[in-house]
Coordinates of C-alpha atoms in Angstrom, one line a residue:
M1266 CA 6.7 -91.9 59.6
T1267 CA 4.9 -88.6 59.2
H1268 CA 6.1 -86.3 56.4
D1269 CA 5.7 -82.5 56.6
H1270 CA 3.5 -82.5 53.5
D1271 CA 1.2 -85.0 55.2
L1272 CA 0.4 -82.5 58.0
V1273 CA -2.9 -80.7 57.6
L1274 CA -3.9 -78.1 60.1
R1275 CA -7.3 -79.0 61.5
P1276 CA -9.7 -76.1 61.6
T1277 CA -11.3 -75.2 64.9
E1278 CA -15.1 -75.4 65.3
A1279 CA -15.2 -71.6 65.3
Q1280 CA -13.3 -71.5 62.0
I1281 CA -15.6 -74.1 60.5
S1282 CA -18.6 -72.1 61.6
T1283 CA -17.2 -68.9 60.1
A1284 CA -16.3 -70.7 56.8
L1285 CA -19.8 -72.2 56.5
N1286 CA -21.5 -68.8 57.2
P1287 CA -19.7 -66.2 55.2
P1288 CA -21.0 -62.6 55.4
P1289 CA -23.7 -61.8 52.8
G1290 CA -23.3 -59.4 49.9
R1291 CA -19.8 -60.5 48.8
N1292 CA -18.8 -61.0 45.2
G1293 CA -15.7 -61.9 43.1
G1294 CA -14.2 -58.5 43.8
D1295 CA -14.3 -59.3 47.5
L1296 CA -12.2 -62.5 46.9
V1297 CA -9.6 -60.2 45.2
V1298 CA -9.3 -57.8 48.0
E1299 CA -9.5 -60.5 50.7
T1300 CA -6.6 -62.4 49.0
L1301 CA -4.5 -59.3 48.7
A1302 CA -5.0 -58.5 52.4
G1303 CA -4.3 -62.2 53.3
L1304 CA -1.0 -61.9 51.4
G1305 CA 0.0 -58.9 53.4
A1306 CA -0.9 -56.0 51.1
T1307 CA -1.9 -52.8 52.8
T1308 CA -2.1 -50.3 49.9
V1309 CA -3.4 -50.6 46.3
F1310 CA -3.0 -48.2 43.4
G1311 CA -5.2 -47.9 40.3
L1312 CA -8.0 -46.3 38.4
P1313 CA -11.5 -47.7 38.1
G1314 CA -13.3 -48.7 34.9
Q1315 CA -16.6 -50.2 33.9
H1316 CA -15.6 -53.9 33.9
A1317 CA -13.5 -53.5 37.1
L1318 CA -16.2 -52.0 39.3
G1319 CA -16.8 -55.2 41.2
M1320 CA -13.2 -55.0 42.4
F1321 CA -13.4 -51.3 43.4
D1322 CA -16.7 -51.7 45.2
A1323 CA -15.2 -54.4 47.3
L1324 CA -12.4 -52.0 48.4
R1325 CA -14.9 -50.2 50.7
R1326 CA -15.5 -53.5 52.5
S1327 CA -11.8 -54.1 53.1
S1328 CA -9.0 -52.7 55.2
L1329 CA -6.9 -51.9 52.1
R1330 CA -5.9 -48.3 51.5
Y1331 CA -6.6 -47.1 47.9
V1332 CA -4.5 -44.5 46.2
G1333 CA -6.1 -43.5 43.0
L1334 CA -4.2 -41.8 40.2
R1335 CA -5.5 -40.0 37.2
V1336 CA -3.8 -42.0 34.4
E1337 CA -3.2 -45.7 34.5
N1338 CA 0.4 -45.4 33.4
N1339 CA 1.1 -43.0 36.3
A1340 CA -0.6 -45.5 38.7
G1341 CA 1.8 -48.1 37.4
F1342 CA 4.8 -45.8 38.1
A1343 CA 3.4 -45.2 41.6
A1344 CA 3.1 -48.9 42.2
D1345 CA 6.6 -49.5 40.8
A1346 CA 8.1 -47.0 43.4
Y1347 CA 6.0 -48.5 46.2
G1348 CA 7.4 -51.9 45.3
R1349 CA 11.0 -50.6 45.1
I1350 CA 10.8 -48.8 48.5
T1351 CA 9.0 -51.5 50.5
G1352 CA 10.2 -54.6 48.7
E1353 CA 6.6 -55.8 48.7
A1354 CA 4.4 -56.6 45.7
A1355 CA 2.4 -53.4 44.9
P1356 CA -1.1 -54.2 43.7
L1357 CA -2.2 -52.2 40.7
L1358 CA -6.0 -52.4 39.9
L1359 CA -6.9 -51.6 36.3
S1360 CA -9.8 -51.9 33.9
T1361 CA -10.1 -53.7 30.5
G1362 CA -8.7 -52.7 27.2
P1363 CA -7.6 -49.0 27.0
G1364 CA -7.2 -48.8 30.8
A1365 CA -5.0 -51.9 30.8
L1366 CA -3.0 -50.9 27.8
T1367 CA -2.3 -47.5 29.1
S1368 CA -0.2 -49.1 31.9
L1369 CA 2.1 -50.9 29.5
A1370 CA 5.0 -48.4 29.6
A1371 CA 5.0 -48.4 33.4
L1372 CA 5.1 -52.2 33.5
Q1373 CA 8.0 -52.1 31.0
E1374 CA 9.9 -49.9 33.5
A1375 CA 9.0 -52.2 36.4
A1376 CA 10.3 -55.2 34.4
A1377 CA 13.5 -53.4 33.4
A1378 CA 14.2 -52.3 37.0
S1379 CA 12.9 -55.5 38.7
A1380 CA 10.2 -53.7 40.7
P1381 CA 7.5 -56.1 42.1
V1382 CA 4.1 -54.9 40.7
L1383 CA 1.0 -57.0 40.9
A1384 CA -1.3 -55.8 38.1
I1385 CA -4.8 -57.0 38.3
S1386 CA -7.1 -56.1 35.4
S1387 CA -10.7 -56.8 34.6
Q1388 CA -11.6 -58.6 31.4
I1389 CA -14.7 -58.8 29.2
P1390 CA -17.3 -61.3 30.4
T1391 CA -16.3 -65.0 30.4
A1392 CA -18.5 -65.8 27.4
G1393 CA -16.3 -63.5 25.3
L1394 CA -13.0 -65.1 26.2
G1395 CA -11.2 -67.5 23.8
G1396 CA -11.1 -65.5 20.6
G1397 CA -13.6 -64.1 18.2
R1398 CA -15.1 -60.6 18.3
H1399 CA -18.1 -60.2 20.5
G1400 CA -18.4 -56.4 20.4
Y1401 CA -17.9 -55.7 24.1
L1402 CA -16.8 -52.3 25.1
H1403 CA -13.0 -52.3 25.7
E1404 CA -12.6 -55.7 24.1
L1405 CA -9.2 -57.0 22.8
P1406 CA -8.9 -60.2 20.9
D1407 CA -6.3 -61.5 23.3
Q1408 CA -5.6 -59.0 26.1
S1409 CA -3.1 -61.1 27.9
A1410 CA -1.0 -61.3 24.7
S1411 CA -0.4 -57.5 25.0
F1412 CA 1.4 -58.1 28.3
R1413 CA 3.1 -61.4 27.9
G1414 CA 6.2 -59.9 26.4
V1415 CA 6.5 -57.3 29.2
V1416 CA 5.6 -59.0 32.5
K1417 CA 7.1 -62.0 34.3
S1418 CA 4.0 -64.1 34.3
V1419 CA 0.4 -63.9 33.1
H1420 CA -2.6 -65.4 35.0
T1421 CA -6.1 -65.6 33.6
V1422 CA -9.0 -66.4 35.9
R1423 CA -12.2 -67.9 34.7
T1424 CA -14.1 -68.8 37.9
A1425 CA -14.4 -67.3 41.4
S1426 CA -12.7 -70.3 43.0
Q1427 CA -9.6 -69.6 40.9
V1428 CA -9.1 -66.0 42.2
P1429 CA -7.2 -66.6 45.4
S1430 CA -4.8 -69.2 43.9
A1431 CA -4.2 -67.1 40.8
I1432 CA -3.4 -64.0 42.8
A1433 CA -1.2 -65.9 45.2
E1434 CA 0.7 -67.5 42.4
A1435 CA 1.2 -64.1 40.8
W1436 CA 2.3 -62.6 44.1
K1437 CA 5.0 -65.3 44.5
S1438 CA 6.2 -64.7 40.9
A1439 CA 6.5 -60.9 41.5
L1440 CA 8.6 -61.4 44.6
T1441 CA 10.8 -64.3 43.4
A1442 CA 14.2 -63.0 42.3
P1443 CA 14.4 -61.2 39.9
H1444 CA 11.5 -59.2 41.2
G1445 CA 9.2 -57.9 38.5
P1446 CA 5.7 -57.1 37.3
V1447 CA 3.0 -59.8 36.9
W1448 CA -0.4 -59.7 35.2
V1449 CA -3.7 -61.2 36.5
E1450 CA -7.0 -60.7 34.5
I1451 CA -10.4 -61.5 35.8
P1452 CA -13.7 -61.3 33.7
Q1453 CA -16.3 -58.8 34.6
D1454 CA -19.0 -61.4 35.4
V1455 CA -16.6 -63.2 37.8
L1456 CA -16.0 -60.0 39.7
L1457 CA -19.7 -59.1 39.9
A1458 CA -21.2 -62.5 40.7
E1459 CA -22.2 -63.1 44.3
T1460 CA -20.1 -65.7 46.0
S1461 CA -20.8 -68.1 49.0
L1462 CA -17.1 -69.1 49.2
P1463 CA -15.5 -68.6 52.6
V1464 CA -13.7 -65.4 53.3
V1465 CA -10.1 -65.7 52.2
T1466 CA -7.7 -65.5 55.2
A1467 CA -3.9 -65.8 55.4
M1468 CA -2.4 -67.0 52.1
D1469 CA 1.0 -68.7 51.8
A1470 CA 2.9 -67.3 48.8
A1471 CA 6.5 -67.1 50.0
P1472 CA 8.9 -66.5 47.1
D1473 CA 11.4 -69.2 46.2
D1474 CA 15.1 -68.6 47.0
L1475 CA 17.4 -68.4 44.0
V1476 CA 20.4 -70.1 45.5
P1477 CA 23.8 -70.1 43.8
R1478 CA 25.4 -73.4 42.8
P1479 CA 28.2 -74.0 45.3
E1480 CA 30.7 -75.3 42.8
L1481 CA 30.4 -72.0 40.9
T1482 CA 30.8 -69.7 43.9
A1483 CA 33.9 -71.8 44.9
V1484 CA 35.5 -71.1 41.6
A1485 CA 34.5 -67.4 41.8
A1486 CA 35.9 -67.1 45.3
H1487 CA 39.2 -68.7 44.2
L1488 CA 39.6 -66.3 41.2
L1489 CA 38.8 -63.3 43.3
S1490 CA 41.1 -64.3 46.2
H1491 CA 44.0 -64.8 43.9
A1492 CA 43.4 -61.8 41.6
A1493 CA 46.1 -59.1 41.2
R1494 CA 43.6 -56.3 40.3
P1495 CA 40.0 -57.3 41.1
A1496 CA 37.2 -54.8 40.6
I1497 CA 33.4 -55.0 41.2
I1498 CA 30.5 -53.6 39.2
A1499 CA 27.4 -53.4 41.4
G1500 CA 24.0 -53.2 39.8
G1501 CA 20.4 -52.8 40.7
G1502 CA 20.2 -56.4 41.8
V1503 CA 22.3 -55.5 44.9
V1504 CA 19.7 -52.9 45.9
R1505 CA 16.7 -55.1 45.2
S1506 CA 18.1 -58.0 47.2
D1507 CA 19.1 -55.7 50.1
A1508 CA 22.7 -56.9 49.7
S1509 CA 24.6 -53.6 50.1
G1510 CA 26.1 -54.6 53.5
K1511 CA 27.4 -57.9 52.1
L1512 CA 28.9 -56.1 49.1
L1513 CA 30.8 -53.7 51.4
Q1514 CA 32.1 -56.7 53.4
L1515 CA 33.3 -58.5 50.3
A1516 CA 34.9 -55.4 48.7
E1517 CA 36.9 -54.7 51.9
M1518 CA 37.9 -58.4 52.2
L1519 CA 39.2 -58.4 48.6
A1520 CA 40.4 -54.8 48.6
A1521 CA 38.4 -54.5 45.3
P1522 CA 37.3 -51.1 44.0
V1523 CA 33.6 -50.8 43.3
V1524 CA 31.6 -48.9 40.7
T1525 CA 27.8 -48.8 40.9
T1526 CA 25.6 -48.8 37.8
F1527 CA 22.9 -46.2 37.5
G1528 CA 20.4 -48.8 38.7
G1529 CA 22.6 -49.7 41.6
K1530 CA 23.0 -46.1 42.9
G1531 CA 23.7 -46.1 46.6
A1532 CA 24.7 -49.8 46.7
F1533 CA 28.2 -48.8 47.9
P1534 CA 29.2 -45.8 50.1
W1535 CA 30.1 -42.9 47.8
E1536 CA 33.1 -41.6 49.8
H1537 CA 34.5 -45.1 50.7
P1538 CA 38.3 -45.4 49.8
L1539 CA 37.3 -48.2 47.4
S1540 CA 34.4 -46.3 45.8
L1541 CA 34.8 -45.5 42.0
Q1542 CA 31.3 -43.9 42.4
S1543 CA 29.1 -44.1 39.3
W1544 CA 31.2 -42.6 36.5
L1545 CA 30.3 -45.3 33.9
E1546 CA 30.0 -42.8 31.0
D1547 CA 33.7 -42.0 31.4
R1548 CA 36.5 -43.5 29.4
H1549 CA 38.9 -43.3 32.4
T1550 CA 36.5 -45.5 34.4
T1551 CA 36.0 -47.9 31.4
D1552 CA 39.7 -48.2 31.1
F1553 CA 40.1 -49.0 34.8
L1554 CA 37.5 -51.7 34.6
E1555 CA 39.0 -53.2 31.5
D1556 CA 42.3 -53.4 33.2
A1557 CA 40.9 -55.6 36.1
D1558 CA 42.2 -59.2 35.8
V1559 CA 39.1 -60.4 37.6
L1560 CA 35.9 -58.4 37.3
L1561 CA 32.9 -59.3 39.6
V1562 CA 29.6 -58.1 38.1
V1563 CA 26.8 -58.3 40.7
G1564 CA 23.1 -57.8 39.8
S1565 CA 23.7 -56.2 36.4
G1566 CA 23.3 -57.4 32.8
L1567 CA 26.0 -54.9 31.6
G1568 CA 23.5 -53.3 29.2
E1569 CA 24.0 -50.2 27.1
L1570 CA 24.4 -47.7 29.8
S1571 CA 26.4 -49.9 32.2
S1572 CA 28.9 -50.8 29.4
N1573 CA 29.5 -47.2 28.3
Y1574 CA 27.4 -47.8 25.2
H1575 CA 28.9 -51.2 24.5
T1576 CA 32.4 -49.9 24.2
F1577 CA 33.5 -51.7 27.4
K1578 CA 35.7 -54.6 26.4
P1579 CA 37.0 -56.5 29.6
R1580 CA 40.4 -58.1 29.1
G1581 CA 40.3 -60.1 32.4
R1582 CA 38.1 -62.9 33.7
V1583 CA 34.5 -61.8 34.3
I1584 CA 32.3 -63.3 37.0
Q1585 CA 28.6 -62.4 36.6
I1586 CA 26.0 -62.9 39.4
E1587 CA 22.6 -62.3 37.9
A1588 CA 19.0 -63.4 39.0
D1589 CA 17.6 -62.8 35.5
L1590 CA 18.6 -65.8 33.5
G1591 CA 18.1 -64.0 30.2
K1592 CA 20.8 -61.4 31.2
L1593 CA 23.4 -64.0 32.2
E1594 CA 26.4 -63.7 29.8
S1595 CA 24.1 -61.9 27.4
N1596 CA 26.7 -59.2 26.7
H1597 CA 30.0 -60.6 27.8
P1598 CA 31.4 -64.2 28.3
A1599 CA 31.7 -64.9 32.0
L1600 CA 31.6 -67.4 34.8
G1601 CA 27.8 -67.0 35.0
I1602 CA 26.2 -67.6 38.4
H1603 CA 22.4 -67.6 38.2
A1604 CA 21.4 -66.5 41.7
D1605 CA 20.0 -63.8 44.0
A1606 CA 22.8 -61.3 44.7
R1607 CA 22.4 -61.5 48.4
L1608 CA 22.8 -65.3 48.6
A1609 CA 25.7 -65.3 46.1
L1610 CA 27.6 -62.6 48.0
Q1611 CA 27.0 -64.5 51.2
A1612 CA 28.5 -67.6 49.6
L1613 CA 31.5 -65.6 48.4
L1614 CA 32.0 -64.1 51.9
E1615 CA 32.1 -67.6 53.4
T1616 CA 34.6 -69.0 50.8
A1617 CA 36.8 -66.2 49.6
Q1618 CA 40.2 -65.4 51.2
E1619 CA 41.2 -62.0 52.4
R1620 CA 43.5 -60.0 50.0
T1621 CA 46.0 -57.4 51.1
D1622 CA 46.4 -54.6 48.6
T1623 CA 47.4 -51.2 49.9
S1624 CA 47.5 -49.8 46.3
A1625 CA 43.8 -50.0 45.6
P1626 CA 42.7 -46.8 47.4
E1627 CA 45.4 -44.8 45.7
R1628 CA 44.4 -46.2 42.3
V1629 CA 40.8 -45.1 43.1
R1630 CA 41.9 -41.6 44.1
E1631 CA 43.9 -41.2 40.8
L1632 CA 40.9 -42.3 38.7
L1633 CA 38.5 -39.9 40.4
S1634 CA 41.0 -37.1 40.0
R1635 CA 41.2 -37.7 36.3
V1636 CA 37.4 -37.7 36.1
G1637 CA 37.3 -34.4 38.0
E1638 CA 39.9 -32.9 35.7
R1639 CA 37.9 -33.9 32.6
L1640 CA 34.8 -32.2 33.9
A1641 CA 36.7 -29.1 35.0
S1642 CA 37.9 -28.6 31.4
Q1643 CA 34.3 -28.4 30.1
E1644 CA 33.0 -25.3 31.8
L1645 CA 30.0 -27.1 33.4
T1646 CA 29.9 -25.1 36.7
L1647 CA 26.1 -24.4 36.4
E1648 CA 25.2 -28.0 36.1
Q1649 CA 27.5 -29.1 38.9
D1650 CA 26.2 -26.3 41.2
V1651 CA 22.5 -27.2 40.5
L1652 CA 23.1 -30.9 41.3
A1653 CA 25.1 -29.9 44.5
S1654 CA 22.2 -27.7 45.5
V1655 CA 19.7 -30.5 45.1
R1656 CA 21.9 -32.8 47.3
R1657 CA 22.2 -30.1 50.0
A1658 CA 18.5 -29.5 50.1
L1659 CA 17.5 -33.2 50.2
P1660 CA 17.5 -34.6 53.7
A1661 CA 19.6 -37.8 54.2
G1662 CA 17.4 -40.8 53.9
S1663 CA 14.8 -39.1 51.7
P1664 CA 14.2 -40.9 48.4
S1665 CA 14.4 -39.1 45.1
F1666 CA 12.8 -40.1 41.8
W1667 CA 14.2 -38.8 38.5
D1668 CA 12.6 -38.5 35.1
M1669 CA 14.5 -38.8 31.8
T1670 CA 16.0 -35.3 31.9
I1671 CA 19.4 -33.8 31.6
L1672 CA 19.7 -33.2 35.4
A1673 CA 18.9 -36.9 35.9
Y1674 CA 21.6 -37.9 33.4
W1675 CA 24.0 -35.9 35.5
A1676 CA 22.7 -37.5 38.7
W1677 CA 23.3 -41.0 37.4
S1678 CA 27.0 -40.3 37.3
A1679 CA 27.5 -37.5 39.8
F1680 CA 24.8 -37.7 42.6
D1681 CA 25.7 -39.2 46.0
A1682 CA 22.5 -41.2 46.8
Q1683 CA 23.8 -41.5 50.5
G1684 CA 22.4 -45.0 50.9
P1685 CA 20.9 -47.9 49.0
N1686 CA 17.3 -47.8 47.7
T1687 CA 17.1 -44.0 47.8
M1688 CA 17.7 -42.8 44.3
H1689 CA 15.5 -44.1 41.5
S1690 CA 15.1 -43.2 37.9
A1691 CA 13.4 -44.5 34.7
Q1692 CA 16.7 -45.5 33.2
G1693 CA 15.6 -49.2 33.0
A1694 CA 13.2 -48.7 30.1
G1695 CA 13.8 -45.0 29.6
G1696 CA 10.2 -43.7 29.3
L1697 CA 9.1 -40.1 30.1
G1698 CA 6.8 -39.2 32.9
Y1699 CA 8.2 -41.4 35.7
G1700 CA 9.5 -39.0 38.3
F1701 CA 6.5 -37.4 39.8
P1702 CA 4.0 -40.3 40.0
A1703 CA 6.7 -42.6 41.2
A1704 CA 7.5 -40.1 44.0
L1705 CA 3.8 -40.2 45.0
G1706 CA 4.0 -44.0 45.3
A1707 CA 7.1 -43.7 47.5
A1708 CA 5.3 -41.1 49.7
A1709 CA 2.4 -43.5 50.0
A1710 CA 4.8 -46.1 51.2
D1711 CA 6.4 -43.9 53.8
P1712 CA 4.7 -40.5 54.4
T1713 CA 7.0 -39.7 57.4
R1714 CA 9.8 -38.3 55.2
P1715 CA 9.7 -35.9 52.3
V1716 CA 10.2 -37.2 48.7
L1717 CA 11.8 -35.4 45.8
A1718 CA 10.7 -35.7 42.2
V1719 CA 12.8 -34.2 39.4
S1720 CA 11.5 -33.7 35.8
G1721 CA 12.2 -31.6 32.8
D1722 CA 9.4 -29.5 31.4
G1723 CA 8.7 -32.0 28.7
G1724 CA 8.5 -34.9 31.1
A1725 CA 6.4 -32.9 33.5
L1726 CA 3.6 -32.5 31.0
Y1727 CA 3.1 -36.3 31.1
S1728 CA 2.0 -36.2 34.8
I1729 CA 0.5 -32.8 35.5
A1730 CA -2.8 -34.5 36.3
E1731 CA -1.2 -36.1 39.3
L1732 CA -1.0 -32.8 41.1
A1733 CA -4.6 -33.6 41.9
T1734 CA -3.6 -36.9 43.3
A1735 CA -0.8 -35.3 45.4
K1736 CA -3.3 -32.8 46.8
Q1737 CA -6.1 -35.3 47.4
Y1738 CA -3.9 -37.6 49.5
D1739 CA -1.7 -34.8 50.9
L1740 CA 1.4 -36.6 49.9
P1741 CA 4.8 -35.0 51.0
V1742 CA 6.3 -34.8 47.5
T1743 CA 8.3 -31.8 46.3
W1744 CA 8.5 -31.7 42.5
L1745 CA 11.4 -29.9 40.9
I1746 CA 10.7 -29.0 37.3
V1747 CA 13.8 -27.8 35.3
D1748 CA 12.2 -25.7 32.5
D1749 CA 14.4 -25.4 29.5
G1750 CA 11.6 -24.9 26.9
G1751 CA 11.5 -28.3 25.4
Y1752 CA 13.0 -31.8 25.3
G1753 CA 16.4 -30.7 26.3
I1754 CA 18.4 -33.9 25.9
L1755 CA 16.8 -34.6 22.5
R1756 CA 17.6 -31.1 21.5
E1757 CA 21.3 -31.8 22.3
Y1758 CA 21.2 -35.2 20.5
M1759 CA 19.7 -33.8 17.3
T1760 CA 21.9 -30.7 17.3
D1761 CA 25.0 -32.9 17.7
T1762 CA 23.9 -35.3 15.0
F1763 CA 22.1 -33.2 12.4
G1764 CA 23.3 -29.7 13.2
R1765 CA 19.8 -28.5 14.2
A1766 CA 16.9 -29.8 16.3
T1767 CA 13.4 -30.6 15.1
A1768 CA 10.2 -31.2 17.2
T1769 CA 12.0 -30.5 20.5
E1770 CA 10.6 -27.0 21.3
L1771 CA 7.5 -26.8 23.5
T1772 CA 4.8 -24.3 24.5
R1773 CA 4.6 -24.7 28.3
P1774 CA 2.1 -23.6 31.0
D1775 CA 3.1 -21.4 33.9
Y1776 CA 3.9 -24.3 36.2
V1777 CA 3.8 -22.2 39.3
A1778 CA 0.3 -20.9 38.5
L1779 CA -0.8 -24.3 37.4
A1780 CA 0.4 -25.9 40.7
E1781 CA -1.5 -23.3 42.6
S1782 CA -4.6 -23.9 40.7
F1783 CA -4.5 -27.4 42.1
G1784 CA -4.0 -26.0 45.6
V1785 CA -0.4 -27.0 45.6
P1786 CA 2.2 -24.3 46.6
G1787 CA 4.6 -23.3 43.8
V1788 CA 7.7 -21.2 43.6
R1789 CA 10.0 -20.1 40.8
T1790 CA 13.6 -20.3 41.8
T1791 CA 17.1 -19.6 40.3
P1792 CA 20.3 -21.6 40.4
Q1793 CA 21.5 -19.3 43.2
T1794 CA 18.4 -19.7 45.4
L1795 CA 17.6 -23.3 44.5
A1796 CA 19.1 -25.0 47.6
E1797 CA 17.2 -22.7 49.9
D1798 CA 13.9 -22.8 48.0
L1799 CA 14.1 -26.6 47.6
A1800 CA 14.9 -27.2 51.3
K1801 CA 12.0 -25.0 52.4
A1802 CA 9.6 -26.8 50.1
L1803 CA 10.8 -30.2 51.3
A1804 CA 10.4 -29.2 54.9
A1805 CA 6.8 -28.0 54.4
P1806 CA 4.0 -30.6 54.8
G1807 CA 2.2 -31.8 51.8
P1808 CA 3.0 -31.5 48.1
S1809 CA 4.9 -28.5 46.5
V1810 CA 6.3 -27.5 43.1
V1811 CA 9.7 -25.7 42.6
V1812 CA 10.3 -24.5 39.0
L1813 CA 13.9 -23.8 37.9
P1814 CA 14.1 -22.0 34.5
A1815 CA 17.6 -23.2 33.2
V1816 CA 19.2 -24.6 30.2
L1817 CA 21.6 -27.3 31.3
R1818 CA 24.2 -29.1 29.1
M1819 CA 25.5 -32.7 29.3
F1820 CA 29.1 -33.3 29.9
A1821 CA 30.9 -34.3 26.7
P1822 CA 30.4 -38.0 25.8
T1823 CA 33.4 -40.1 26.5
H1824 CA 32.2 -43.4 25.1
L1825 CA 33.6 -42.4 21.8
G1826 CA 37.1 -41.5 23.1

């Protein structure tokens, strides 16, 4: 009997000849780029450095497209967005020490949001590995230790022959649910040394399926089918696993209202009769979810934001489907199902029974009416008008990337993403500076549609340098900067807590003049002209900047109510 694992494909004579006669002038860096191409990568992000030059020199001998940013952290944000948009692992090429460490905040966001980023860094020469202090430029005593608590997996290469397998193993790790960033480091001498190894061709690094246990989905299907008031919380895992269609089928089968978390924006149609939208920072919504006798949580760990700052106390039975084992039942006792959201939802669709509940849409309408009345009582017309103007200006299907700014906080709750995998923000880890460089990564993934970035003036200062990147690669990103003279949300927090704000006021440049100095068109707008100016900028080819001077307020917090 012949087993599948006994089968070995015999190379042809031409393949043997090619393998025995590799092209001259190749080094360890060529093995890196050949492996990436063999895995299916087409675009890489990064920033060169002394120890990494072997990798970057090899790029010119490859078919890979290189998008170079001006700061490593911004390159990480761009790779993060590329991974979210394409579902592919996004290679991020970095140098040793300071260059590597500068990417840490971006990799933390990728980890929190389950974005597949394949970071490949150089290292000091092999002789310096293994401890001690050798005095190399950029040297860290244990560089990989700085990343081990952030990324999914760490892979250290010591010889040229290890390069293809290490990168393939990392690629598989990045794309196995839950997606996430991974770390590969390769010493300078390995990258620079000539190699006579054969050219790397197609690599097999298919991710493992995270399949739910059937006895658990059987229990879950039974509970949901016989629930009186089922409800669903849909998180980012639904988006990452491309399971929005299955979520819609299941919700309709169960007549179960659905709320999306801020990471799960767009996972469920905004105007659907069963859509509770995204009003998680609202006590009315929290009460509604607490009242469910069976609550299905898909692709969410029910963290701080998704649980209304940990005030959410479910009274019914909770079923949690989560690919990240560490998040399973981490905040609430549940029937925990460790699985990819798509596969688990498919299993529920095959085993659950249809429920008839004509009252669900009416209960949804009543809840959204109460949310609307609460907002109407707070005199927040400016904020709602600004957000509505952004929605009118942004073409359907165009992605948007939001920094940590007041308008983004509004968007988490109130913005209709109009589809899955279109609205993205830094709410996973919550670092500043995400919006614009991430939008550049999305534009590199798909330059056929305009991309919107939204920042406050504080967050904008983190990524001004990337206006040069936008111009250099002519990327169709329109950057909306809401200029309120400082760190607006921190100003609100401090004023509410201490009666006055400290360290929140900023001296800013003239953002329009600054954009134009990079050769990027800029315009100053008003709340009344925002929709028109933004639509015009989005319709124009290449990058642009729209500056809105405005002081926006948050809606009153309801997690205390």
